[in-house]
Amino acid sequence: MNASPTSELSKAYNPSENEAGIYKMWEDSGAFKPNGDKSLPPFSIIMPPPNANGSLHAGHLMYTLEDVAIRFARMQGRPTLWLPGTDHAGIETQYVYEKELAKKGLTRFDLGPDKFYSEVMDFTLKHQQGALDGFKSMGFSADWSRLKFTLDEDIIQIVYDTFISLHRDGHIYRGNRIVNWCPRCQAAFPDLETDHINRDDAIYTLDYGSIKIATTRPETLFADTAIAVNPKDKRYLKLIGQTATIPLVDRPIAIIADTYVVPTAGTGALKVTPGHDKNDYEIGQRHNLAEITIVDSEGKLINVPEQFAGLTVMEARHAVVKALETAGKLTKAEPLSHSIAVHDRCGTTIEPLISEQWFLRVAELNKPVVKALTDNTITIYPSRYKRVALNWLSQEHDWCISRPGWWGIRIPVYYKTSSDPDKTAYLITKDEAEAIAYYGSDNYRAETDTFDTWFSSSQWPYATLMTTGKNDFKDFYPTSMMGTAAEILHKWVTRMIMFSLYSTKQIPFKDVYLWGTVTDEKGQKLSKSKGNYDEPMDITAEYGTDALRMALTIGITSGNNGALYIEKVQGYRNFCNKLWNVARFVLAKVPQDVDPSRAKLLSPADHWMASQLNTAIVNITSGIENYKFSEAGQAVYSLLWEDLADKYIEYSKQSLNAELLAYFLDTTLRLIHPFAPYISEAIWQKAMWTKSNLITEHWAKVIHSPSTAKSKQFEIEIIKIISSQQQSAHSVELDKLIKELLAKQNLIELAQAKLNNVAFIANAPSEVVASEQARVQQAEQAIGDITDEIKKLESQ
RNA sequence: GGGUGAUUAGCUCAGUUGGCUAGAGCGCUUCGUUUACACCGAAGAUGUCGGGGGUUCGAGUCCCUCAUCACCCACCA
């Protein structure tokens, strides 16, 4: 397949002709498997598992950076593993599938848990394939033979083991706590999974007999168990210890003092509703107040006077306000715009209520995480996110890990249903037989709640490597890099570290690379609903995957949002076409039996190009190694276009060094490959001197001993070479030289001024002095050369 | 209320511990039908690096302050 006549290369590169075939060739060749040199340090990445319920979204495109790192490591010869997987995404997938059901007029309750689970499984596996195909078309060189899913049986076993040992060690408890309850999802969520939106409501001032209070939630007055005032508030001092009376029900409650109350807010008196407000719950804990529940899990009122029972919260609010008005207990009602918590997935208003849930005590478990970050055992890029993570870790509340969803990993707990006092209330075990043996076959029930998705996905790095059926955990743990979105730093990254340090006593990864959000040119987040997100397949079909990859790699830096827009992709499509045409030129000029390994540096141009190439190799290598993908990509771009195409190829039209020209193309292709894998491989396959696949070729190596003096000579020559093809070659050249001369003279003046300055400092850094002196010398040398050139020109 | 980032050319953005004449891509101007490429080439214009102070021989880079925008956390009686 090599050595095809160059005439077969079309004038413009056509990505869609090449990509699918090349990907298949890579995959069939086993290149994605970790076959590197065992004497070199391994390199591994666990792919952040995309939600298996849908196709690619803009965030997934950033996985390109992981592929760049993986391809680079592979070319360095290291054993390299990129392990892919997908996430069942509990509540979210359940929500997506419930919407599907709703189209048919069904709810999950029509199906029941078992049928629902199996239908969601089918749905998920079908959609998962779509996401995976998208990844493949992006050129991602992950080892698909190791694909894992968070609901794989062996993963579930690991999650169970973790839960059991956490419980054994006292980190897990079950308890009644106030939680963020979503009445639609019928589940509790941590603060992280709530959003706050502004809503126009009203604030009502109510008459509680001895005191007036202001509230936005009059319907919760049935659950009031106290009125709180600030102990320093002189207005209410003498009321502390007295009682107030709840209107409508005429129930007396105590007036207590708590510093939480802000005297200037509302009336300065706060109705305390521990059963339905998080802060009131805290106050209640401090004062031993009862917790009354009046909103049930569906968001309807219970335990209230008959006329309000069964109403939704909003219905009840109107009804209560009306009743208060009638009773003359409504002092004031004014509009108020305030923010309320909603569930981030479905937008339903959160009802804080008391619910029995499973919690993970995080304070103790987070300590080693803090240490690992503080002493840089784990490095976060960009470094500022280290502070953000530490700040979060120091204030994280206990984590509610149970969800009453049907789609997920069932919590392995059995409760007693008999009244046998000798039996404990619940038994944690992976094996139902144990529950039967302990409680007796009719005296227990299985927990139906599932784990929070993040509970399982946060165990992903080790759970995956332990269950591939290979020696992967030993070979690749801790992994090298975790690249993911900055927005899930808290939800996922810190928790992966926590679980890993607990379960394996090792960190899960050495480096964390965080990327921001992919936006459009106006800084708007890309999304299908906003209509600014073109399917990646559409972009790649027209402009090529390589162009899209480069647009995502260059000009976007760690932790910052990056803009993706069609003009940018076009620019890199043009780059790919430039590369294609450079290759066309080279392959047409060099003989069939050309042997780049015999290349020799002859002309000044050869020396110049070699030194440019060497610089690029150093910059690109260190760029990728230091996670400066954008800088590395830019170095690739200018090497190919400015140096190789604009200068060396132009020179080669006059004077051909075939072996070296082939060598330069060969090395450049290696450097481009992590960024633009398809086109570099396509050209590699056409080159007559190659017999391998570029994907598994070795990384570019520097060329020894290009001469600096000869390189400088070429820098002057090239002006003539390029300009000589222009009409007014003579004058353009002269102009250019004179400008150059002025610039150099200017440089000398500046450098000397700087030297004078530097000389004043007692301990001026010697390298600064030396470099300024060198600059002066270089400029003087250049001035000499340029002056000669000008004289020559003028004498013509 | 606590925190983080951004502000550099018309647009999108790079600029690592302060030290080559502040850069790139796109766009713009002029010229060019040179067989690698018009998905091109050559030449060129455009910046008080958000404002104001400070440290320094030297600040886009460090410190203080103000302004605008974005985001995160907590919260809103």
PDB file of N, CA and C (backbone and C1' of nucleotides) in Angstrom, chain A residues 11 191 203 262 266 279 338-339 384 395 521 555 557 565 573-574 577-578 581 584-585 641 650 739 754 761 775, chain B residues 4-5 11-16 19-21 25 34 36-37 39-44 57 73-77:
ATOM      1  N   LYS A  11      -5.554  17.119  -5.261  1.00  0.00           N
ATOM      2  CA  LYS A  11      -5.016  18.449  -4.959  1.00  0.00           C
ATOM      3  C   LYS A  11      -5.378  18.901  -3.554  1.00  0.00           C
ATOM      4  N   ASP A 191     -26.388  19.373  48.063  1.00  0.00           N
ATOM      5  CA  ASP A 191     -26.425  20.776  47.630  1.00  0.00           C
ATOM      6  C   ASP A 191     -25.834  20.956  46.239  1.00  0.00           C
ATOM      7  N   ILE A 203     -43.700  38.154  50.006  1.00  0.00           N
ATOM      8  CA  ILE A 203     -43.347  37.978  51.412  1.00  0.00           C
ATOM      9  C   ILE A 203     -44.515  38.470  52.261  1.00  0.00           C
ATOM     10  N   VAL A 262     -31.085  37.492  61.867  1.00  0.00           N
ATOM     11  CA  VAL A 262     -30.594  38.815  61.496  1.00  0.00           C
ATOM     12  C   VAL A 262     -31.679  39.834  61.854  1.00  0.00           C
ATOM     13  N   GLY A 266     -36.569  41.005  57.470  1.00  0.00           N
ATOM     14  CA  GLY A 266     -37.982  40.841  57.788  1.00  0.00           C
ATOM     15  C   GLY A 266     -38.363  41.690  58.994  1.00  0.00           C
ATOM     16  N   ASN A 279     -31.925  25.823  57.557  1.00  0.00           N
ATOM     17  CA  ASN A 279     -31.380  26.612  58.657  1.00  0.00           C
ATOM     18  C   ASN A 279     -32.204  26.438  59.923  1.00  0.00           C
ATOM     19  N   HIS A 338     -36.826  36.563  44.912  1.00  0.00           N
ATOM     20  CA  HIS A 338     -35.755  35.919  45.676  1.00  0.00           C
ATOM     21  C   HIS A 338     -35.340  34.638  44.974  1.00  0.00           C
ATOM     22  N   SER A 339     -34.257  34.047  45.432  1.00  0.00           N
ATOM     23  CA  SER A 339     -33.800  32.846  44.756  1.00  0.00           C
ATOM     24  C   SER A 339     -34.249  31.613  45.527  1.00  0.00           C
ATOM     25  N   ARG A 384      -4.424  26.958  40.304  1.00  0.00           N
ATOM     26  CA  ARG A 384      -5.352  27.705  41.167  1.00  0.00           C
ATOM     27  C   ARG A 384      -6.493  26.826  41.659  1.00  0.00           C
ATOM     28  N   GLN A 395     -14.993  22.342  53.938  1.00  0.00           N
ATOM     29  CA  GLN A 395     -16.333  22.716  54.381  1.00  0.00           C
ATOM     30  C   GLN A 395     -17.422  21.764  53.883  1.00  0.00           C
ATOM     31  N   GLU A 521     -18.571  31.667  19.804  1.00  0.00           N
ATOM     32  CA  GLU A 521     -17.722  32.850  19.715  1.00  0.00           C
ATOM     33  C   GLU A 521     -18.181  33.950  20.678  1.00  0.00           C
ATOM     34  N   GLY A 555      -5.335  27.384  21.307  1.00  0.00           N
ATOM     35  CA  GLY A 555      -6.074  28.593  21.675  1.00  0.00           C
ATOM     36  C   GLY A 555      -7.031  28.383  22.831  1.00  0.00           C
ATOM     37  N   THR A 557      -6.865  27.135  26.872  1.00  0.00           N
ATOM     38  CA  THR A 557      -5.895  26.797  27.908  1.00  0.00           C
ATOM     39  C   THR A 557      -6.587  26.186  29.116  1.00  0.00           C
ATOM     40  N   TYR A 565     -15.767  27.701  16.925  1.00  0.00           N
ATOM     41  CA  TYR A 565     -16.651  28.261  15.910  1.00  0.00           C
ATOM     42  C   TYR A 565     -16.099  27.867  14.554  1.00  0.00           C
ATOM     43  N   ARG A 573      -8.574  23.267   9.034  1.00  0.00           N
ATOM     44  CA  ARG A 573      -8.784  22.498   7.802  1.00  0.00           C
ATOM     45  C   ARG A 573      -7.741  22.973   6.781  1.00  0.00           C
ATOM     46  N   ASN A 574      -7.541  24.283   6.712  1.00  0.00           N
ATOM     47  CA  ASN A 574      -6.551  24.820   5.791  1.00  0.00           C
ATOM     48  C   ASN A 574      -5.146  24.314   6.141  1.00  0.00           C
ATOM     49  N   ASN A 577      -4.762  20.891   4.849  1.00  0.00           N
ATOM     50  CA  ASN A 577      -4.567  20.917   3.409  1.00  0.00           C
ATOM     51  C   ASN A 577      -3.151  21.353   3.054  1.00  0.00           C
ATOM     52  N   LYS A 578      -2.628  22.254   3.847  1.00  0.00           N
ATOM     53  CA  LYS A 578      -1.241  22.690   3.639  1.00  0.00           C
ATOM     54  C   LYS A 578      -0.296  21.509   3.829  1.00  0.00           C
ATOM     55  N   ASN A 581      -0.420  19.191   0.930  1.00  0.00           N
ATOM     56  CA  ASN A 581       0.269  19.661  -0.264  1.00  0.00           C
ATOM     57  C   ASN A 581       1.778  19.688  -0.105  1.00  0.00           C
ATOM     58  N   ARG A 584       2.503  16.266  -0.945  1.00  0.00           N
ATOM     59  CA  ARG A 584       2.407  16.078  -2.390  1.00  0.00           C
ATOM     60  C   ARG A 584       3.696  16.527  -3.086  1.00  0.00           C
ATOM     61  N   PHE A 585       4.176  17.667  -2.661  1.00  0.00           N
ATOM     62  CA  PHE A 585       5.400  18.195  -3.240  1.00  0.00           C
ATOM     63  C   PHE A 585       6.578  17.262  -2.965  1.00  0.00           C
ATOM     64  N   TRP A 641       3.974  25.214   8.629  1.00  0.00           N
ATOM     65  CA  TRP A 641       3.579  26.233   7.648  1.00  0.00           C
ATOM     66  C   TRP A 641       4.689  27.251   7.387  1.00  0.00           C
ATOM     67  N   GLU A 650      10.246  26.226  -0.479  1.00  0.00           N
ATOM     68  CA  GLU A 650      10.581  27.229  -1.496  1.00  0.00           C
ATOM     69  C   GLU A 650      12.038  27.087  -1.909  1.00  0.00           C
ATOM     70  N   LYS A 739      15.186  47.775   6.429  1.00  0.00           N
ATOM     71  CA  LYS A 739      14.384  47.670   7.654  1.00  0.00           C
ATOM     72  C   LYS A 739      15.070  46.800   8.692  1.00  0.00           C
ATOM     73  N   LYS A 754      20.228  48.644  28.336  1.00  0.00           N
ATOM     74  CA  LYS A 754      19.907  47.664  29.367  1.00  0.00           C
ATOM     75  C   LYS A 754      21.166  47.244  30.127  1.00  0.00           C
ATOM     76  N   ILE A 761      23.427  47.312  39.212  1.00  0.00           N
ATOM     77  CA  ILE A 761      22.997  46.439  40.294  1.00  0.00           C
ATOM     78  C   ILE A 761      24.160  45.623  40.802  1.00  0.00           C
ATOM     79  N   ARG A 775      23.499  39.511  22.740  1.00  0.00           N
ATOM     80  CA  ARG A 775      22.578  40.152  21.806  1.00  0.00           C
ATOM     81  C   ARG A 775      23.264  41.262  21.033  1.00  0.00           C
TER      82      ARG A 775
ATOM     83  P     U B   4      -9.605  34.315  46.065  1.00  0.00           P
ATOM     84  O5'   U B   4      -9.928  33.675  44.650  1.00  0.00           O
ATOM     85  C5'   U B   4      -9.641  32.303  44.407  1.00  0.00           C
ATOM     86  C4'   U B   4     -10.150  31.903  43.052  1.00  0.00           C
ATOM     87  C3'   U B   4      -9.691  32.774  41.889  1.00  0.00           C
ATOM     88  O3'   U B   4      -8.370  32.478  41.485  1.00  0.00           O
ATOM     89  C1'   U B   4     -11.998  32.372  41.672  1.00  0.00           C
ATOM     90  P     G B   5      -7.524  33.656  40.829  1.00  0.00           P
ATOM     91  O5'   G B   5      -8.241  33.864  39.415  1.00  0.00           O
ATOM     92  C5'   G B   5      -7.968  32.970  38.363  1.00  0.00           C
ATOM     93  C4'   G B   5      -9.010  33.089  37.292  1.00  0.00           C
ATOM     94  C3'   G B   5      -8.879  34.274  36.363  1.00  0.00           C
ATOM     95  O3'   G B   5      -7.861  34.073  35.413  1.00  0.00           O
ATOM     96  C1'   G B   5     -11.126  34.028  36.972  1.00  0.00           C
ATOM     97  P     C B  11     -13.215  43.783  19.084  1.00  0.00           P
ATOM     98  O5'   C B  11     -13.467  42.361  18.415  1.00  0.00           O
ATOM     99  C5'   C B  11     -14.783  41.962  18.032  1.00  0.00           C
ATOM    100  C4'   C B  11     -14.747  40.538  17.530  1.00  0.00           C
ATOM    101  C3'   C B  11     -14.146  39.531  18.500  1.00  0.00           C
ATOM    102  O3'   C B  11     -15.121  39.055  19.400  1.00  0.00           O
ATOM    103  C1'   C B  11     -13.131  39.263  16.384  1.00  0.00           C
ATOM    104  P     U B  12     -14.667  38.554  20.854  1.00  0.00           P
ATOM    105  O5'   U B  12     -13.864  37.218  20.523  1.00  0.00           O
ATOM    106  C5'   U B  12     -14.562  36.050  20.115  1.00  0.00           C
ATOM    107  C4'   U B  12     -13.584  34.917  19.956  1.00  0.00           C
ATOM    108  C3'   U B  12     -12.670  34.681  21.150  1.00  0.00           C
ATOM    109  O3'   U B  12     -13.319  33.937  22.164  1.00  0.00           O
ATOM    110  C1'   U B  12     -11.388  34.647  19.163  1.00  0.00           C
ATOM    111  P     C B  13     -12.795  34.046  23.642  1.00  0.00           P
ATOM    112  O5'   C B  13     -11.240  33.973  23.328  1.00  0.00           O
ATOM    113  C5'   C B  13     -10.298  33.722  24.297  1.00  0.00           C
ATOM    114  C4'   C B  13      -9.054  33.275  23.559  1.00  0.00           C
ATOM    115  C3'   C B  13      -7.787  33.342  24.378  1.00  0.00           C
ATOM    116  O3'   C B  13      -7.706  32.212  25.230  1.00  0.00           O
ATOM    117  C1'   C B  13      -7.375  34.175  22.195  1.00  0.00           C
ATOM    118  P     A B  14      -6.784  32.281  26.526  1.00  0.00           P
ATOM    119  O5'   A B  14      -5.419  31.793  25.876  1.00  0.00           O
ATOM    120  C5'   A B  14      -4.384  32.691  25.710  1.00  0.00           C
ATOM    121  C4'   A B  14      -3.267  32.008  24.999  1.00  0.00           C
ATOM    122  C3'   A B  14      -1.946  32.134  25.734  1.00  0.00           C
ATOM    123  O3'   A B  14      -1.785  31.058  26.618  1.00  0.00           O
ATOM    124  C1'   A B  14      -1.711  32.975  23.550  1.00  0.00           C
ATOM    125  P     G B  15      -1.144  31.294  28.038  1.00  0.00           P
ATOM    126  O5'   G B  15       0.240  31.887  27.537  1.00  0.00           O
ATOM    127  C5'   G B  15       1.122  32.414  28.411  1.00  0.00           C
ATOM    128  C4'   G B  15       2.152  33.218  27.667  1.00  0.00           C
ATOM    129  C3'   G B  15       2.709  34.330  28.537  1.00  0.00           C
ATOM    130  O3'   G B  15       3.766  33.848  29.329  1.00  0.00           O
ATOM    131  C1'   G B  15       1.988  35.246  26.491  1.00  0.00           C
ATOM    132  P     U B  16       3.733  34.133  30.854  1.00  0.00           P
ATOM    133  O5'   U B  16       4.321  32.865  31.629  1.00  0.00           O
ATOM    134  C5'   U B  16       3.509  32.180  32.578  1.00  0.00           C
ATOM    135  C4'   U B  16       4.286  31.039  33.202  1.00  0.00           C
ATOM    136  C3'   U B  16       5.688  31.386  33.689  1.00  0.00           C
ATOM    137  O3'   U B  16       5.673  31.904  35.013  1.00  0.00           O
ATOM    138  C1'   U B  16       5.803  29.471  32.347  1.00  0.00           C
ATOM    139  P     G B  19       9.618  38.375  32.029  1.00  0.00           P
ATOM    140  O5'   G B  19      10.929  39.247  31.822  1.00  0.00           O
ATOM    141  C5'   G B  19      10.836  40.506  31.161  1.00  0.00           C
ATOM    142  C4'   G B  19      12.121  40.786  30.447  1.00  0.00           C
ATOM    143  C3'   G B  19      12.747  39.540  29.838  1.00  0.00           C
ATOM    144  O3'   G B  19      13.084  39.787  28.486  1.00  0.00           O
ATOM    145  C1'   G B  19      14.299  40.634  31.297  1.00  0.00           C
ATOM    146  P     C B  20      12.001  40.134  27.495  1.00  0.00           P
ATOM    147  O5'   C B  20      12.381  39.428  26.117  1.00  0.00           O
ATOM    148  C5'   C B  20      12.224  40.190  24.934  1.00  0.00           C
ATOM    149  C4'   C B  20      13.507  40.880  24.602  1.00  0.00           C
ATOM    150  C3'   C B  20      13.548  41.432  23.186  1.00  0.00           C
ATOM    151  O3'   C B  20      14.462  42.513  23.131  1.00  0.00           O
ATOM    152  C1'   C B  20      15.005  39.579  23.360  1.00  0.00           C
ATOM    153  P     U B  21      14.205  43.913  23.503  1.00  0.00           P
ATOM    154  O5'   U B  21      13.007  44.323  22.542  1.00  0.00           O
ATOM    155  C5'   U B  21      12.216  45.444  22.903  1.00  0.00           C
ATOM    156  C4'   U B  21      11.415  45.878  21.721  1.00  0.00           C
ATOM    157  C3'   U B  21      10.234  44.976  21.361  1.00  0.00           C
ATOM    158  O3'   U B  21       9.102  45.786  21.070  1.00  0.00           O
ATOM    159  C1'   U B  21      11.627  45.273  19.482  1.00  0.00           C
ATOM    160  P     G B  25      -0.590  33.828  11.933  1.00  0.00           P
ATOM    161  O5'   G B  25      -2.065  33.282  12.095  1.00  0.00           O
ATOM    162  C5'   G B  25      -2.330  31.879  12.080  1.00  0.00           C
ATOM    163  C4'   G B  25      -3.777  31.641  12.392  1.00  0.00           C
ATOM    164  C3'   G B  25      -4.753  32.449  11.546  1.00  0.00           C
ATOM    165  O3'   G B  25      -4.992  31.827  10.302  1.00  0.00           O
ATOM    166  C1'   G B  25      -5.343  32.654  13.816  1.00  0.00           C
ATOM    167  P     U B  34       0.389  32.253 -11.243  1.00  0.00           P
ATOM    168  O5'   U B  34       1.636  31.466 -11.827  1.00  0.00           O
ATOM    169  C5'   U B  34       2.651  31.890 -12.672  1.00  0.00           C
ATOM    170  C4'   U B  34       3.902  31.219 -12.179  1.00  0.00           C
ATOM    171  C3'   U B  34       3.677  29.970 -11.320  1.00  0.00           C
ATOM    172  O3'   U B  34       3.720  28.824 -12.153  1.00  0.00           O
ATOM    173  C1'   U B  34       5.175  31.458 -10.230  1.00  0.00           C
ATOM    174  P     A B  36       5.123  22.975  -8.150  1.00  0.00           P
ATOM    175  O5'   A B  36       4.138  22.367  -7.055  1.00  0.00           O
ATOM    176  C5'   A B  36       3.661  21.040  -7.099  1.00  0.00           C
ATOM    177  C4'   A B  36       2.706  20.823  -5.962  1.00  0.00           C
ATOM    178  C3'   A B  36       1.687  21.940  -5.757  1.00  0.00           C
ATOM    179  O3'   A B  36       0.551  21.732  -6.578  1.00  0.00           O
ATOM    180  C1'   A B  36       2.727  21.416  -3.694  1.00  0.00           C
ATOM    181  P     C B  37      -0.355  22.947  -7.051  1.00  0.00           P
ATOM    182  O5'   C B  37      -1.086  23.404  -5.726  1.00  0.00           O
ATOM    183  C5'   C B  37      -2.137  22.606  -5.190  1.00  0.00           C
ATOM    184  C4'   C B  37      -2.512  23.129  -3.838  1.00  0.00           C
ATOM    185  C3'   C B  37      -3.025  24.561  -3.814  1.00  0.00           C
ATOM    186  O3'   C B  37      -4.400  24.597  -4.117  1.00  0.00           O
ATOM    187  C1'   C B  37      -1.451  24.228  -2.075  1.00  0.00           C
ATOM    188  P     C B  39     -10.079  27.910  -2.221  1.00  0.00           P
ATOM    189  O5'   C B  39      -9.306  27.633  -0.853  1.00  0.00           O
ATOM    190  C5'   C B  39      -9.535  28.407   0.364  1.00  0.00           C
ATOM    191  C4'   C B  39      -8.644  27.786   1.421  1.00  0.00           C
ATOM    192  C3'   C B  39      -7.291  27.421   0.791  1.00  0.00           C
ATOM    193  O3'   C B  39      -6.212  28.257   1.171  1.00  0.00           O
ATOM    194  C1'   C B  39      -8.411  25.463   1.689  1.00  0.00           C
ATOM    195  P     C B  40      -5.590  28.839   2.253  1.00  0.00           P
ATOM    196  O5'   C B  40      -4.128  28.972   1.661  1.00  0.00           O
ATOM    197  C5'   C B  40      -3.501  27.867   1.034  1.00  0.00           C
ATOM    198  C4'   C B  40      -2.558  28.348  -0.047  1.00  0.00           C
ATOM    199  C3'   C B  40      -1.724  29.563   0.289  1.00  0.00           C
ATOM    200  O3'   C B  40      -0.661  29.249   1.148  1.00  0.00           O
ATOM    201  C1'   C B  40      -2.530  29.766  -1.911  1.00  0.00           C
ATOM    202  P     G B  41      -0.106  30.338   2.142  1.00  0.00           P
ATOM    203  O5'   G B  41       0.770  31.219   1.149  1.00  0.00           O
ATOM    204  C5'   G B  41       1.857  30.619   0.475  1.00  0.00           C
ATOM    205  C4'   G B  41       2.457  31.587  -0.498  1.00  0.00           C
ATOM    206  C3'   G B  41       2.849  32.940   0.071  1.00  0.00           C
ATOM    207  O3'   G B  41       4.063  32.866   0.767  1.00  0.00           O
ATOM    208  C1'   G B  41       1.708  33.257  -1.957  1.00  0.00           C
ATOM    209  P     A B  42       4.365  33.840   1.964  1.00  0.00           P
ATOM    210  O5'   A B  42       4.662  35.208   1.208  1.00  0.00           O
ATOM    211  C5'   A B  42       5.807  35.324   0.395  1.00  0.00           C
ATOM    212  C4'   A B  42       5.858  36.690  -0.213  1.00  0.00           C
ATOM    213  C3'   A B  42       5.717  37.844   0.780  1.00  0.00           C
ATOM    214  O3'   A B  42       6.937  38.141   1.409  1.00  0.00           O
ATOM    215  C1'   A B  42       4.269  38.196  -1.036  1.00  0.00           C
ATOM    216  P     A B  43       6.946  38.696   2.869  1.00  0.00           P
ATOM    217  O5'   A B  43       6.382  40.171   2.656  1.00  0.00           O
ATOM    218  C5'   A B  43       7.188  41.137   1.995  1.00  0.00           C
ATOM    219  C4'   A B  43       6.374  42.358   1.717  1.00  0.00           C
ATOM    220  C3'   A B  43       5.818  43.079   2.940  1.00  0.00           C
ATOM    221  O3'   A B  43       6.785  43.893   3.562  1.00  0.00           O
ATOM    222  C1'   A B  43       4.128  42.869   1.306  1.00  0.00           C
ATOM    223  P     G B  44       6.686  44.114   5.143  1.00  0.00           P
ATOM    224  O5'   G B  44       5.273  44.813   5.363  1.00  0.00           O
ATOM    225  C5'   G B  44       5.099  46.171   4.987  1.00  0.00           C
ATOM    226  C4'   G B  44       3.658  46.590   5.060  1.00  0.00           C
ATOM    227  C3'   G B  44       3.041  46.738   6.444  1.00  0.00           C
ATOM    228  O3'   G B  44       3.505  47.910   7.080  1.00  0.00           O
ATOM    229  C1'   G B  44       1.460  45.808   4.948  1.00  0.00           C
ATOM    230  P     C B  57      16.025  49.858  41.888  1.00  0.00           P
ATOM    231  O5'   C B  57      16.143  50.051  40.305  1.00  0.00           O
ATOM    232  C5'   C B  57      16.696  51.256  39.778  1.00  0.00           C
ATOM    233  C4'   C B  57      16.846  51.111  38.287  1.00  0.00           C
ATOM    234  C3'   C B  57      15.611  50.588  37.567  1.00  0.00           C
ATOM    235  O3'   C B  57      14.701  51.630  37.288  1.00  0.00           O
ATOM    236  C1'   C B  57      17.498  49.368  36.847  1.00  0.00           C
ATOM    237  P     C B  73     -21.478  25.535  42.810  1.00  0.00           P
ATOM    238  O5'   C B  73     -21.078  25.998  44.278  1.00  0.00           O
ATOM    239  C5'   C B  73     -20.138  25.248  45.037  1.00  0.00           C
ATOM    240  C4'   C B  73     -19.841  25.944  46.339  1.00  0.00           C
ATOM    241  C3'   C B  73     -21.042  26.276  47.207  1.00  0.00           C
ATOM    242  O3'   C B  73     -21.529  25.160  47.910  1.00  0.00           O
ATOM    243  C1'   C B  73     -19.606  28.134  47.125  1.00  0.00           C
ATOM    244  P     A B  74     -23.076  25.070  48.237  1.00  0.00           P
ATOM    245  O5'   A B  74     -23.270  26.237  49.305  1.00  0.00           O
ATOM    246  C5'   A B  74     -22.745  26.077  50.621  1.00  0.00           C
ATOM    247  C4'   A B  74     -22.927  27.350  51.392  1.00  0.00           C
ATOM    248  C3'   A B  74     -24.355  27.843  51.539  1.00  0.00           C
ATOM    249  O3'   A B  74     -25.070  27.155  52.549  1.00  0.00           O
ATOM    250  C1'   A B  74     -22.979  29.647  50.930  1.00  0.00           C
ATOM    251  P     C B  75     -26.597  26.856  52.291  1.00  0.00           P
ATOM    252  O5'   C B  75     -27.272  28.302  52.245  1.00  0.00           O
ATOM    253  C5'   C B  75     -27.452  29.033  53.456  1.00  0.00           C
ATOM    254  C4'   C B  75     -27.775  30.468  53.164  1.00  0.00           C
ATOM    255  C3'   C B  75     -29.154  30.767  52.603  1.00  0.00           C
ATOM    256  O3'   C B  75     -30.153  30.738  53.609  1.00  0.00           O
ATOM    257  C1'   C B  75     -27.551  32.049  51.446  1.00  0.00           C
ATOM    258  P     C B  76     -31.649  30.548  53.173  1.00  0.00           P
ATOM    259  O5'   C B  76     -32.014  32.036  52.737  1.00  0.00           O
ATOM    260  C5'   C B  76     -32.289  33.041  53.700  1.00  0.00           C
ATOM    261  C4'   C B  76     -32.522  34.343  52.996  1.00  0.00           C
ATOM    262  C3'   C B  76     -33.721  34.367  52.064  1.00  0.00           C
ATOM    263  O3'   C B  76     -34.930  34.635  52.745  1.00  0.00           O
ATOM    264  C1'   C B  76     -31.856  35.278  50.955  1.00  0.00           C
ATOM    265  P     A B  77     -36.063  33.674  52.591  1.00  0.00           P
ATOM    266  O5'   A B  77     -37.058  34.639  53.338  1.00  0.00           O
ATOM    267  C5'   A B  77     -38.162  34.128  53.998  1.00  0.00           C
ATOM    268  C4'   A B  77     -38.441  35.230  54.998  1.00  0.00           C
ATOM    269  C3'   A B  77     -37.924  36.554  54.488  1.00  0.00           C
ATOM    270  O3'   A B  77     -38.970  37.366  54.042  1.00  0.00           O
ATOM    271  C1'   A B  77     -37.133  36.068  56.708  1.00  0.00           C
TER     272        A B  77
END
